[in-house]
């Protein structure tokens, strides 16, 4: 295990893959690795990572949340950076771990140190590695949804748009209400499914209204929610098809896998 | 009565985990009241001279649907008021505040203007007041109640006409409070030295209560007409 | 009003199915011309807004830390101006005090400016039960009063209604007018209400208002309005009663100016509301108008107990409504679903604070923690954090349903055991991935029927990232 205290010409990045990417869409993880390596990083994926603890934290179960936080800190604190393809989990580590562990001074210090080196993927590429364009092409009209934690906890707004605008063939149209919550909210969509549905119905209507053929965002929770609703609207109401992907997939030029919610037999890229 | 008072105060102190403030702490709070600190004051009025402030006031007043006219001196006020009433087909009857400034206006120049000095009881179409100050920051009129300034004129008549000397226009809200303080003994506004009612008025009355659509003229005046008098000598603060 | 916060889920079901309500909520319109956008534009025009927010928060925090001293100073100045201050521990004491004043002056009718404290202590029903007629004069409050409904928003009480519903209520109630009169346009409705209420203002014996602020320096109460009804309510009758909870006090006129600068902008996008009125005591010698008596009810009703707790920050709330104007949950279900006086994000914290979390446990749970409320709160109240504290209390007190606790416990159990977690995740991803490969999503998924009732569930790609990564690393001869 190399020491992280000496500056490395190629930063060592620990990828916190997140449970949703790990389970639902590994290709996002590989897109993240590809982008990070192209930006000059050495990427490692600590095997023992599982969950950042946010479901427990937001359910009021501080004990379990602390436990998972400590495990995560111990796994990642020796990297130069910890990068997360999610504003929600990224925000948990960066903003909430220090507060969660504030009563245990040693852990609180370690949490603060990890937080200082933890970034969401796209903002890491743009703000820390200075990436301004990506050597890929994407033919399509894209609209972008701002995931709440990424926007409000981590300040992610301009970075994905800047990178997307640099892609030849890609036309970016703003989503009205881009900053309005899609209704996923982790446990919220399980506890209050009808309210969640109303919110995602509004979001889907906004997306369809832009005329875009592609919807991107930086958080799998939002993407599963929006893709699921758009698909259902297409099946039941003949709504226009919209390809839903994680923004990392487009930035990495890895769009061979079917979009989220689409099957193999659709054959859409 | 005093029992519940004690219980509530005790409850507050229990929650704050302390007894009543000691002398030093209380003194610090006294000083904070004696020399009130201003928070951040919007820069929009900074560095503006009298003309600049009046211009800003006028512009912002129109944005909130008040009508504004500038006249050179008190002599020009009767024409300004009478013409305004005629333009809007309003009766020439006005309930007027018995204000020394308004008494200096040569109303006889427009003899058809019918002025009744006093408060309104709800039967007046037009009320006429003098403003204590004008706050340019938001085009807000400051009116203070008193023997020469009945507050009912500000709310009951459908049309409210306010004479505002340019000399009484200030920049930020805090300057208006300082002007009011200056009229009181010890420059303190506390209890009896604070007027019974101070009205900040910013445009005519309105509501957004039906389908979030803004409509002018709810319960207060539908029309607010401001006559700014430029002549410095008109302005002496009451 | 009788709280129905404990029936939140039923309320929500009703709200989502209510076509008229959904049409009215459509006017919130986050993108375009609604209240959220108006606030955003007003804030964009004031470079000092962030600094003002910071100062406003500091003023309130300072005041709360010295609340006892400031309330005593307020009382001293108010009394010196000829006012009466009544310290009321709870709703019952406040109601009785109001009634005593009304009886003493022989009140038959009472006009009311909008007051959330009035709703909190349910003063209208109490007065009516004691033979005194309360008349709401704020247009929105008047509309809900004639409909026998509660307000659904703290500044726009009738925001849940369409103009058709308002017109129907006017026709039912204002039987003195020609039934064939046109009432399609909000203008006609407003003019009619203005006419109907004008005489009520003049006839009322007592006027009751709330208070946006109490000012310790001067002994004044402050109301911030647009209609002018609050002023007519407090100016004309024999007695003016102010209903104010303890935390309304601010130290000085300058402090009030700071908070006023963020209040209207946050509430409606106006730079200043039409009327901001500072009232200090009754009519003075020489005054030509004004109330003969002036009373301030200082209401505790749970505020002193919030001080010094992890929920103290909700006491900074200035009732601007920005949080609910910007909340996508509120915009989906409206204010009545929250079941009591205070809806939206601030209600999700204040309601359990005043009624007890066991009586309102859904409210702090029905949030995605999107954080928009906190970002627009002029007093920088960390609303999601406070809601989370209530969730922590619920968890500790086992108020959450058993299934939720078990699900969480199972998840945490797995998450602490990486090897088990990974193999189970891989198994589930492979199975579901295979089942869902062709369609790409599930129309129906047992255990997720809340979701799949109205949305497809995208299928996993199959295999987990971790499994694939290890395989690749092994392939490259790395671990």
PDB file of C-alpha atoms in Angstrom, chain C residues 102-320:
ATOM      1  CA  UNK C 102     -63.878  41.097  23.965  1.00  0.00           C
ATOM      2  CA  UNK C 103     -66.501  40.673  26.661  1.00  0.00           C
ATOM      3  CA  UNK C 104     -65.284  43.662  28.615  1.00  0.00           C
ATOM      4  CA  UNK C 105     -65.687  45.964  25.615  1.00  0.00           C
ATOM      5  CA  UNK C 106     -69.014  44.380  24.729  1.00  0.00           C
ATOM      6  CA  UNK C 107     -67.836  43.011  21.405  1.00  0.00           C
ATOM      7  CA  UNK C 108     -70.369  41.529  19.014  1.00  0.00           C
ATOM      8  CA  UNK C 109     -68.152  41.292  15.951  1.00  0.00           C
ATOM      9  CA  UNK C 110     -64.413  40.958  15.692  1.00  0.00           C
ATOM     10  CA  UNK C 111     -62.440  41.593  12.518  1.00  0.00           C
ATOM     11  CA  UNK C 112     -59.295  39.581  12.020  1.00  0.00           C
ATOM     12  CA  UNK C 113     -56.127  40.184  10.115  1.00  0.00           C
ATOM     13  CA  UNK C 114     -54.365  37.002   9.117  1.00  0.00           C
ATOM     14  CA  UNK C 115     -52.800  35.310  12.128  1.00  0.00           C
ATOM     15  CA  UNK C 116     -51.255  31.869  12.245  1.00  0.00           C
ATOM     16  CA  UNK C 117     -51.293  32.080  16.024  1.00  0.00           C
ATOM     17  CA  UNK C 118     -55.004  32.662  15.721  1.00  0.00           C
ATOM     18  CA  UNK C 119     -55.264  29.375  13.827  1.00  0.00           C
ATOM     19  CA  UNK C 120     -52.963  27.660  16.294  1.00  0.00           C
ATOM     20  CA  UNK C 121     -55.180  28.535  19.240  1.00  0.00           C
ATOM     21  CA  UNK C 122     -58.355  28.052  17.184  1.00  0.00           C
ATOM     22  CA  UNK C 123     -59.656  31.450  18.301  1.00  0.00           C
ATOM     23  CA  UNK C 124     -62.424  31.739  15.682  1.00  0.00           C
ATOM     24  CA  UNK C 125     -64.394  28.713  16.785  1.00  0.00           C
ATOM     25  CA  UNK C 126     -63.929  29.706  20.424  1.00  0.00           C
ATOM     26  CA  UNK C 127     -65.260  33.214  19.900  1.00  0.00           C
ATOM     27  CA  UNK C 128     -68.165  31.931  17.853  1.00  0.00           C
ATOM     28  CA  UNK C 129     -69.013  29.402  20.549  1.00  0.00           C
ATOM     29  CA  UNK C 130     -69.147  32.323  22.967  1.00  0.00           C
ATOM     30  CA  UNK C 131     -71.512  34.385  20.902  1.00  0.00           C
ATOM     31  CA  UNK C 132     -68.962  36.674  19.264  1.00  0.00           C
ATOM     32  CA  UNK C 133     -68.705  36.655  15.475  1.00  0.00           C
ATOM     33  CA  UNK C 134     -65.166  36.534  14.053  1.00  0.00           C
ATOM     34  CA  UNK C 135     -64.793  37.939  10.529  1.00  0.00           C
ATOM     35  CA  UNK C 136     -61.683  37.151   8.530  1.00  0.00           C
ATOM     36  CA  UNK C 137     -60.693  40.090   6.360  1.00  0.00           C
ATOM     37  CA  UNK C 138     -57.598  38.911   4.468  1.00  0.00           C
ATOM     38  CA  UNK C 139     -59.093  37.888   1.133  1.00  0.00           C
ATOM     39  CA  UNK C 140     -57.691  34.363   1.249  1.00  0.00           C
ATOM     40  CA  UNK C 141     -58.709  33.897   4.886  1.00  0.00           C
ATOM     41  CA  UNK C 142     -62.167  35.259   4.155  1.00  0.00           C
ATOM     42  CA  UNK C 143     -62.590  32.784   1.320  1.00  0.00           C
ATOM     43  CA  UNK C 144     -61.610  29.773   3.440  1.00  0.00           C
ATOM     44  CA  UNK C 145     -63.747  31.038   6.293  1.00  0.00           C
ATOM     45  CA  UNK C 146     -66.927  31.114   4.209  1.00  0.00           C
ATOM     46  CA  UNK C 147     -66.036  27.641   2.926  1.00  0.00           C
ATOM     47  CA  UNK C 148     -65.521  26.369   6.496  1.00  0.00           C
ATOM     48  CA  UNK C 149     -62.042  25.278   5.558  1.00  0.00           C
ATOM     49  CA  UNK C 150     -58.669  25.848   7.080  1.00  0.00           C
ATOM     50  CA  UNK C 151     -55.993  27.904   5.314  1.00  0.00           C
ATOM     51  CA  UNK C 152     -53.606  25.764   3.278  1.00  0.00           C
ATOM     52  CA  UNK C 153     -50.633  28.137   3.102  1.00  0.00           C
ATOM     53  CA  UNK C 154     -49.289  30.584   5.641  1.00  0.00           C
ATOM     54  CA  UNK C 155     -49.422  33.626   3.367  1.00  0.00           C
ATOM     55  CA  UNK C 156     -51.813  32.652   0.626  1.00  0.00           C
ATOM     56  CA  UNK C 157     -54.521  30.816   2.542  1.00  0.00           C
ATOM     57  CA  UNK C 158     -56.735  30.039  -0.455  1.00  0.00           C
ATOM     58  CA  UNK C 159     -53.966  28.923  -2.773  1.00  0.00           C
ATOM     59  CA  UNK C 160     -55.535  25.478  -3.006  1.00  0.00           C
ATOM     60  CA  UNK C 161     -58.662  26.833  -4.716  1.00  0.00           C
ATOM     61  CA  UNK C 162     -59.499  27.634  -8.309  1.00  0.00           C
ATOM     62  CA  UNK C 163     -61.299  30.864  -9.120  1.00  0.00           C
ATOM     63  CA  UNK C 164     -64.352  28.796 -10.043  1.00  0.00           C
ATOM     64  CA  UNK C 165     -64.474  27.414  -6.538  1.00  0.00           C
ATOM     65  CA  UNK C 166     -64.179  30.907  -5.078  1.00  0.00           C
ATOM     66  CA  UNK C 167     -66.950  32.189  -7.315  1.00  0.00           C
ATOM     67  CA  UNK C 168     -69.212  29.342  -6.274  1.00  0.00           C
ATOM     68  CA  UNK C 169     -68.621  30.135  -2.617  1.00  0.00           C
ATOM     69  CA  UNK C 170     -69.338  33.814  -3.163  1.00  0.00           C
ATOM     70  CA  UNK C 171     -72.598  32.997  -4.876  1.00  0.00           C
ATOM     71  CA  UNK C 172     -73.581  30.725  -1.998  1.00  0.00           C
ATOM     72  CA  UNK C 173     -72.667  33.230   0.693  1.00  0.00           C
ATOM     73  CA  UNK C 174     -73.338  36.681  -0.757  1.00  0.00           C
ATOM     74  CA  UNK C 175     -76.988  36.108  -1.412  1.00  0.00           C
ATOM     75  CA  UNK C 176     -77.660  39.855  -1.329  1.00  0.00           C
ATOM     76  CA  UNK C 177     -76.421  40.219  -4.913  1.00  0.00           C
ATOM     77  CA  UNK C 178     -77.970  39.357  -8.247  1.00  0.00           C
ATOM     78  CA  UNK C 179     -77.333  35.645  -8.817  1.00  0.00           C
ATOM     79  CA  UNK C 180     -76.770  36.314 -12.508  1.00  0.00           C
ATOM     80  CA  UNK C 181     -73.860  38.662 -11.923  1.00  0.00           C
ATOM     81  CA  UNK C 182     -70.604  37.694 -13.659  1.00  0.00           C
ATOM     82  CA  UNK C 183     -67.938  36.328 -11.314  1.00  0.00           C
ATOM     83  CA  UNK C 184     -65.561  34.669 -13.775  1.00  0.00           C
ATOM     84  CA  UNK C 185     -62.660  36.995 -13.249  1.00  0.00           C
ATOM     85  CA  UNK C 186     -60.601  37.345 -10.073  1.00  0.00           C
ATOM     86  CA  UNK C 187     -61.125  41.131 -10.403  1.00  0.00           C
ATOM     87  CA  UNK C 188     -64.873  40.753  -9.945  1.00  0.00           C
ATOM     88  CA  UNK C 189     -64.340  38.465  -6.965  1.00  0.00           C
ATOM     89  CA  UNK C 190     -61.968  40.918  -5.315  1.00  0.00           C
ATOM     90  CA  UNK C 191     -64.273  43.890  -5.842  1.00  0.00           C
ATOM     91  CA  UNK C 192     -67.160  41.991  -4.359  1.00  0.00           C
ATOM     92  CA  UNK C 193     -65.167  40.965  -1.299  1.00  0.00           C
ATOM     93  CA  UNK C 194     -63.946  44.530  -0.832  1.00  0.00           C
ATOM     94  CA  UNK C 195     -67.500  45.803  -0.835  1.00  0.00           C
ATOM     95  CA  UNK C 196     -68.804  43.119   1.501  1.00  0.00           C
ATOM     96  CA  UNK C 197     -66.056  43.563   4.052  1.00  0.00           C
ATOM     97  CA  UNK C 198     -65.901  47.357   4.081  1.00  0.00           C
ATOM     98  CA  UNK C 199     -68.841  47.785   6.441  1.00  0.00           C
ATOM     99  CA  UNK C 200     -67.601  44.945   8.643  1.00  0.00           C
ATOM    100  CA  UNK C 201     -64.355  46.839   9.211  1.00  0.00           C
ATOM    101  CA  UNK C 202     -66.265  49.918  10.258  1.00  0.00           C
ATOM    102  CA  UNK C 203     -68.662  48.056  12.527  1.00  0.00           C
ATOM    103  CA  UNK C 204     -66.223  45.784  14.333  1.00  0.00           C
ATOM    104  CA  UNK C 205     -65.785  46.280  18.072  1.00  0.00           C
ATOM    105  CA  UNK C 206     -62.446  44.487  18.340  1.00  0.00           C
ATOM    106  CA  UNK C 207     -59.709  43.881  15.786  1.00  0.00           C
ATOM    107  CA  UNK C 208     -57.337  40.947  16.135  1.00  0.00           C
ATOM    108  CA  UNK C 209     -54.101  40.759  14.170  1.00  0.00           C
ATOM    109  CA  UNK C 210     -51.009  38.661  14.287  1.00  0.00           C
ATOM    110  CA  UNK C 211     -47.531  40.118  14.416  1.00  0.00           C
ATOM    111  CA  UNK C 212     -44.641  39.540  12.066  1.00  0.00           C
ATOM    112  CA  UNK C 213     -42.379  41.145  14.661  1.00  0.00           C
ATOM    113  CA  UNK C 214     -42.403  42.601  18.119  1.00  0.00           C
ATOM    114  CA  UNK C 215     -39.743  45.255  18.609  1.00  0.00           C
ATOM    115  CA  UNK C 216     -38.150  45.416  22.050  1.00  0.00           C
ATOM    116  CA  UNK C 217     -36.577  48.836  21.502  1.00  0.00           C
ATOM    117  CA  UNK C 218     -39.897  50.554  20.947  1.00  0.00           C
ATOM    118  CA  UNK C 219     -42.537  48.214  22.362  1.00  0.00           C
ATOM    119  CA  UNK C 220     -44.170  47.896  18.930  1.00  0.00           C
ATOM    120  CA  UNK C 221     -45.925  45.147  17.022  1.00  0.00           C
ATOM    121  CA  UNK C 222     -45.367  44.976  13.274  1.00  0.00           C
ATOM    122  CA  UNK C 223     -47.616  43.589  10.564  1.00  0.00           C
ATOM    123  CA  UNK C 224     -46.475  43.061   6.980  1.00  0.00           C
ATOM    124  CA  UNK C 225     -49.337  42.922   4.464  1.00  0.00           C
ATOM    125  CA  UNK C 226     -50.379  43.806   0.934  1.00  0.00           C
ATOM    126  CA  UNK C 227     -54.117  44.245   1.193  1.00  0.00           C
ATOM    127  CA  UNK C 228     -54.564  46.853   3.911  1.00  0.00           C
ATOM    128  CA  UNK C 229     -57.023  44.655   5.776  1.00  0.00           C
ATOM    129  CA  UNK C 230     -54.651  44.237   8.705  1.00  0.00           C
ATOM    130  CA  UNK C 231     -54.427  47.996   9.077  1.00  0.00           C
ATOM    131  CA  UNK C 232     -58.176  48.516   8.897  1.00  0.00           C
ATOM    132  CA  UNK C 233     -58.544  45.723  11.431  1.00  0.00           C
ATOM    133  CA  UNK C 234     -56.251  47.324  13.955  1.00  0.00           C
ATOM    134  CA  UNK C 235     -57.073  50.975  13.346  1.00  0.00           C
ATOM    135  CA  UNK C 236     -60.844  51.192  13.478  1.00  0.00           C
ATOM    136  CA  UNK C 237     -62.216  49.136  16.409  1.00  0.00           C
ATOM    137  CA  UNK C 238     -62.347  50.012  20.109  1.00  0.00           C
ATOM    138  CA  UNK C 239     -59.644  47.512  20.945  1.00  0.00           C
ATOM    139  CA  UNK C 240     -56.735  46.017  19.026  1.00  0.00           C
ATOM    140  CA  UNK C 241     -55.473  42.623  20.143  1.00  0.00           C
ATOM    141  CA  UNK C 242     -52.137  41.351  18.832  1.00  0.00           C
ATOM    142  CA  UNK C 243     -51.538  37.608  18.881  1.00  0.00           C
ATOM    143  CA  UNK C 244     -47.807  36.934  18.972  1.00  0.00           C
ATOM    144  CA  UNK C 245     -45.722  33.941  19.942  1.00  0.00           C
ATOM    145  CA  UNK C 246     -42.626  34.555  22.066  1.00  0.00           C
ATOM    146  CA  UNK C 247     -40.071  34.200  19.304  1.00  0.00           C
ATOM    147  CA  UNK C 248     -41.485  37.109  17.271  1.00  0.00           C
ATOM    148  CA  UNK C 249     -39.441  39.655  19.203  1.00  0.00           C
ATOM    149  CA  UNK C 250     -36.415  41.361  17.642  1.00  0.00           C
ATOM    150  CA  UNK C 251     -34.236  43.914  19.424  1.00  0.00           C
ATOM    151  CA  UNK C 252     -34.285  47.126  17.346  1.00  0.00           C
ATOM    152  CA  UNK C 253     -35.849  48.944  14.419  1.00  0.00           C
ATOM    153  CA  UNK C 254     -32.602  48.334  12.511  1.00  0.00           C
ATOM    154  CA  UNK C 255     -32.896  44.606  13.157  1.00  0.00           C
ATOM    155  CA  UNK C 256     -36.431  44.727  11.841  1.00  0.00           C
ATOM    156  CA  UNK C 257     -35.194  46.567   8.729  1.00  0.00           C
ATOM    157  CA  UNK C 258     -32.651  43.818   8.031  1.00  0.00           C
ATOM    158  CA  UNK C 259     -35.232  41.088   8.289  1.00  0.00           C
ATOM    159  CA  UNK C 260     -37.813  43.078   6.343  1.00  0.00           C
ATOM    160  CA  UNK C 261     -35.370  43.224   3.466  1.00  0.00           C
ATOM    161  CA  UNK C 262     -35.425  39.445   3.142  1.00  0.00           C
ATOM    162  CA  UNK C 263     -39.047  38.833   4.138  1.00  0.00           C
ATOM    163  CA  UNK C 264     -41.129  40.114   1.227  1.00  0.00           C
ATOM    164  CA  UNK C 265     -38.552  39.069  -1.351  1.00  0.00           C
ATOM    165  CA  UNK C 266     -38.647  35.539  -0.025  1.00  0.00           C
ATOM    166  CA  UNK C 267     -42.420  35.444   0.274  1.00  0.00           C
ATOM    167  CA  UNK C 268     -43.718  36.972  -2.942  1.00  0.00           C
ATOM    168  CA  UNK C 269     -40.748  38.418  -4.771  1.00  0.00           C
ATOM    169  CA  UNK C 270     -41.693  41.977  -3.799  1.00  0.00           C
ATOM    170  CA  UNK C 271     -38.936  44.261  -2.549  1.00  0.00           C
ATOM    171  CA  UNK C 272     -41.227  45.522   0.194  1.00  0.00           C
ATOM    172  CA  UNK C 273     -44.803  44.549   0.905  1.00  0.00           C
ATOM    173  CA  UNK C 274     -47.337  47.306   0.324  1.00  0.00           C
ATOM    174  CA  UNK C 275     -47.971  47.938   4.023  1.00  0.00           C
ATOM    175  CA  UNK C 276     -45.550  47.490   6.879  1.00  0.00           C
ATOM    176  CA  UNK C 277     -47.109  48.937   9.998  1.00  0.00           C
ATOM    177  CA  UNK C 278     -45.512  49.563  13.368  1.00  0.00           C
ATOM    178  CA  UNK C 279     -48.079  49.900  16.159  1.00  0.00           C
ATOM    179  CA  UNK C 280     -47.240  51.071  19.656  1.00  0.00           C
ATOM    180  CA  UNK C 281     -50.011  51.225  22.178  1.00  0.00           C
ATOM    181  CA  UNK C 282     -53.498  52.704  21.903  1.00  0.00           C
ATOM    182  CA  UNK C 283     -54.676  56.068  20.706  1.00  0.00           C
ATOM    183  CA  UNK C 284     -52.624  58.951  22.118  1.00  0.00           C
ATOM    184  CA  UNK C 285     -53.972  62.235  23.411  1.00  0.00           C
ATOM    185  CA  UNK C 286     -54.558  64.354  20.318  1.00  0.00           C
ATOM    186  CA  UNK C 287     -54.753  61.391  17.936  1.00  0.00           C
ATOM    187  CA  UNK C 288     -57.735  61.660  15.619  1.00  0.00           C
ATOM    188  CA  UNK C 289     -58.094  57.914  15.215  1.00  0.00           C
ATOM    189  CA  UNK C 290     -56.722  54.674  16.547  1.00  0.00           C
ATOM    190  CA  UNK C 291     -57.951  51.969  18.931  1.00  0.00           C
ATOM    191  CA  UNK C 292     -58.874  52.882  22.483  1.00  0.00           C
ATOM    192  CA  UNK C 293     -57.130  49.798  23.825  1.00  0.00           C
ATOM    193  CA  UNK C 294     -54.073  47.865  22.670  1.00  0.00           C
ATOM    194  CA  UNK C 295     -53.283  44.364  23.900  1.00  0.00           C
ATOM    195  CA  UNK C 296     -50.447  42.018  23.085  1.00  0.00           C
ATOM    196  CA  UNK C 297     -50.888  38.328  23.823  1.00  0.00           C
ATOM    197  CA  UNK C 298     -47.440  36.797  24.300  1.00  0.00           C
ATOM    198  CA  UNK C 299     -47.995  33.119  23.652  1.00  0.00           C
ATOM    199  CA  UNK C 300     -45.607  30.376  24.706  1.00  0.00           C
ATOM    200  CA  UNK C 301     -47.443  27.183  23.704  1.00  0.00           C
ATOM    201  CA  UNK C 302     -44.250  25.138  23.473  1.00  0.00           C
ATOM    202  CA  UNK C 303     -41.745  27.730  22.266  1.00  0.00           C
ATOM    203  CA  UNK C 304     -39.814  28.024  25.520  1.00  0.00           C
ATOM    204  CA  UNK C 305     -39.419  24.269  25.511  1.00  0.00           C
ATOM    205  CA  UNK C 306     -37.850  24.289  22.047  1.00  0.00           C
ATOM    206  CA  UNK C 307     -35.166  26.683  23.232  1.00  0.00           C
ATOM    207  CA  UNK C 308     -31.932  24.954  24.063  1.00  0.00           C
ATOM    208  CA  UNK C 309     -32.882  21.832  22.122  1.00  0.00           C
ATOM    209  CA  UNK C 310     -31.670  20.580  18.749  1.00  0.00           C
ATOM    210  CA  UNK C 311     -34.880  22.043  17.302  1.00  0.00           C
ATOM    211  CA  UNK C 312     -34.281  25.609  18.466  1.00  0.00           C
ATOM    212  CA  UNK C 313     -33.466  26.790  14.951  1.00  0.00           C
ATOM    213  CA  UNK C 314     -37.094  26.486  13.825  1.00  0.00           C
ATOM    214  CA  UNK C 315     -37.759  29.457  16.114  1.00  0.00           C
ATOM    215  CA  UNK C 316     -35.973  31.653  13.592  1.00  0.00           C
ATOM    216  CA  UNK C 317     -38.867  31.186  11.156  1.00  0.00           C
ATOM    217  CA  UNK C 318     -40.438  34.479  10.042  1.00  0.00           C
ATOM    218  CA  UNK C 319     -43.395  32.825   8.295  1.00  0.00           C
ATOM    219  CA  UNK C 320     -42.464  33.989   4.807  1.00  0.00           C
TER     220      UNK C 320
END
